[in-house]
mmCIF file of C-alpha atoms in Angstrom:
data_model
loop_
_atom_site.group_PDB
_atom_site.id
_atom_site.type_symbol
_atom_site.label_atom_id
_atom_site.label_comp_id
_atom_site.label_asym_id
_atom_site.label_seq_id
_atom_site.Cartn_x
_atom_site.Cartn_y
_atom_site.Cartn_z
ATOM 1 C CA UNK Z 1 106.172 102.757 117.544
ATOM 2 C CA UNK Z 2 107.533 105.515 119.762
ATOM 3 C CA UNK Z 3 108.639 108.895 118.430
ATOM 4 C CA UNK Z 4 112.391 108.323 118.902
ATOM 5 C CA UNK Z 5 112.226 105.095 116.940
ATOM 6 C CA UNK Z 6 110.335 106.892 114.188
ATOM 7 C CA UNK Z 7 112.894 109.726 114.141
ATOM 8 C CA UNK Z 8 115.720 107.209 114.067
ATOM 9 C CA UNK Z 9 114.125 105.323 111.183
ATOM 10 C CA UNK Z 10 113.526 108.527 109.275
ATOM 11 C CA UNK Z 11 117.141 109.596 109.710
ATOM 12 C CA UNK Z 12 118.395 106.211 108.549
ATOM 13 C CA UNK Z 13 116.093 106.268 105.528
ATOM 14 C CA UNK Z 14 117.165 109.784 104.582
ATOM 15 C CA UNK Z 15 120.838 108.861 104.819
ATOM 16 C CA UNK Z 16 120.303 105.661 102.825
ATOM 17 C CA UNK Z 17 118.384 107.547 100.146
ATOM 18 C CA UNK Z 18 121.012 110.286 99.949
ATOM 19 C CA UNK Z 19 123.904 107.858 99.573
ATOM 20 C CA UNK Z 20 122.097 105.618 97.101
ATOM 21 C CA UNK Z 21 121.235 108.653 94.954
ATOM 22 C CA UNK Z 22 124.871 109.763 94.950
ATOM 23 C CA UNK Z 23 126.048 106.278 93.987
ATOM 24 C CA UNK Z 24 123.488 106.018 91.185
ATOM 25 C CA UNK Z 25 124.458 109.449 89.828
ATOM 26 C CA UNK Z 26 128.141 108.581 89.853
ATOM 27 C CA UNK Z 27 127.481 105.293 88.112
ATOM 28 C CA UNK Z 28 125.384 106.922 85.396
ATOM 29 C CA UNK Z 29 128.122 109.477 84.697
ATOM 30 C CA UNK Z 30 130.790 106.786 84.578
ATOM 31 C CA UNK Z 31 128.682 104.521 82.409
ATOM 32 C CA UNK Z 32 128.336 107.349 79.888
ATOM 33 C CA UNK Z 33 132.028 108.290 79.959
ATOM 34 C CA UNK Z 34 133.288 104.706 80.110
ATOM 35 C CA UNK Z 35 136.022 105.666 82.570
ATOM 36 C CA UNK Z 36 136.109 105.336 86.351
ATOM 37 C CA UNK Z 37 138.973 107.069 88.182
ATOM 38 C CA UNK Z 38 140.431 104.881 90.929
ATOM 39 C CA UNK Z 39 139.566 107.452 93.635
ATOM 40 C CA UNK Z 40 135.955 107.513 92.525
ATOM 41 C CA UNK Z 41 135.727 103.730 92.431
ATOM 42 C CA UNK Z 42 137.001 103.680 96.013
ATOM 43 C CA UNK Z 43 134.454 106.342 97.012
ATOM 44 C CA UNK Z 44 131.578 104.344 95.492
ATOM 45 C CA UNK Z 45 132.813 101.172 97.178
ATOM 46 C CA UNK Z 46 132.979 102.976 100.525
ATOM 47 C CA UNK Z 47 129.451 104.360 100.137
ATOM 48 C CA UNK Z 48 128.118 100.907 99.233
ATOM 49 C CA UNK Z 49 129.580 99.553 102.470
ATOM 50 C CA UNK Z 50 128.098 102.445 104.456
ATOM 51 C CA UNK Z 51 124.645 101.885 102.965
ATOM 52 C CA UNK Z 52 124.824 98.157 103.695
ATOM 53 C CA UNK Z 53 125.649 99.017 107.328
ATOM 54 C CA UNK Z 54 122.764 101.496 107.529
ATOM 55 C CA UNK Z 55 120.411 98.874 106.112
ATOM 56 C CA UNK Z 56 121.541 96.399 108.757
ATOM 57 C CA UNK Z 57 120.703 98.976 111.413
ATOM 58 C CA UNK Z 58 117.302 99.560 109.832
ATOM 59 C CA UNK Z 59 116.560 95.820 109.758
ATOM 60 C CA UNK Z 60 116.799 95.710 113.557
ATOM 61 C CA UNK Z 61 113.668 97.859 113.751
ATOM 62 C CA UNK Z 62 110.911 95.298 113.281
ATOM 63 C CA UNK Z 63 108.504 97.610 111.466
ATOM 64 C CA UNK Z 64 111.214 98.589 108.999
ATOM 65 C CA UNK Z 65 112.579 95.107 108.247
ATOM 66 C CA UNK Z 66 110.594 94.534 105.049
ATOM 67 C CA UNK Z 67 111.494 97.986 103.718
ATOM 68 C CA UNK Z 68 115.143 97.365 104.555
ATOM 69 C CA UNK Z 69 114.996 94.069 102.683
ATOM 70 C CA UNK Z 70 113.594 95.798 99.591
ATOM 71 C CA UNK Z 71 116.238 98.497 99.761
ATOM 72 C CA UNK Z 72 118.902 95.805 100.143
ATOM 73 C CA UNK Z 73 117.740 94.235 96.890
ATOM 74 C CA UNK Z 74 117.862 97.627 95.193
ATOM 75 C CA UNK Z 75 121.359 98.209 96.540
ATOM 76 C CA UNK Z 76 122.408 94.792 95.303
ATOM 77 C CA UNK Z 77 121.318 95.801 91.784
ATOM 78 C CA UNK Z 78 123.319 99.009 92.076
ATOM 79 C CA UNK Z 79 126.350 97.048 93.278
ATOM 80 C CA UNK Z 80 126.084 94.689 90.305
ATOM 81 C CA UNK Z 81 125.984 97.677 87.929
ATOM 82 C CA UNK Z 82 129.008 99.152 89.705
ATOM 83 C CA UNK Z 83 130.900 95.887 89.272
ATOM 84 C CA UNK Z 84 130.097 95.768 85.545
ATOM 85 C CA UNK Z 85 131.212 99.364 85.002
ATOM 86 C CA UNK Z 86 134.574 99.088 86.752
ATOM 87 C CA UNK Z 87 135.607 95.881 84.986
#
């Protein structure tokens, strides 16, 4: 794996991790309060879409495909929790 591919993968992973952490934090706070403002629900939805797109990019790097698949499953769990909270 060349250095630029490694740097690219690292940047994608950092961005995915950052966004997933934000989403999880928001969901925990909203789960506790029981209320999700419409603007925040939109923001979470937008971040979920962004992370899915980043994961698709990561899957194109053959050495990162299995990690991307695992992260996709984790994101799917987060999305299911999000859906339960906003209903």
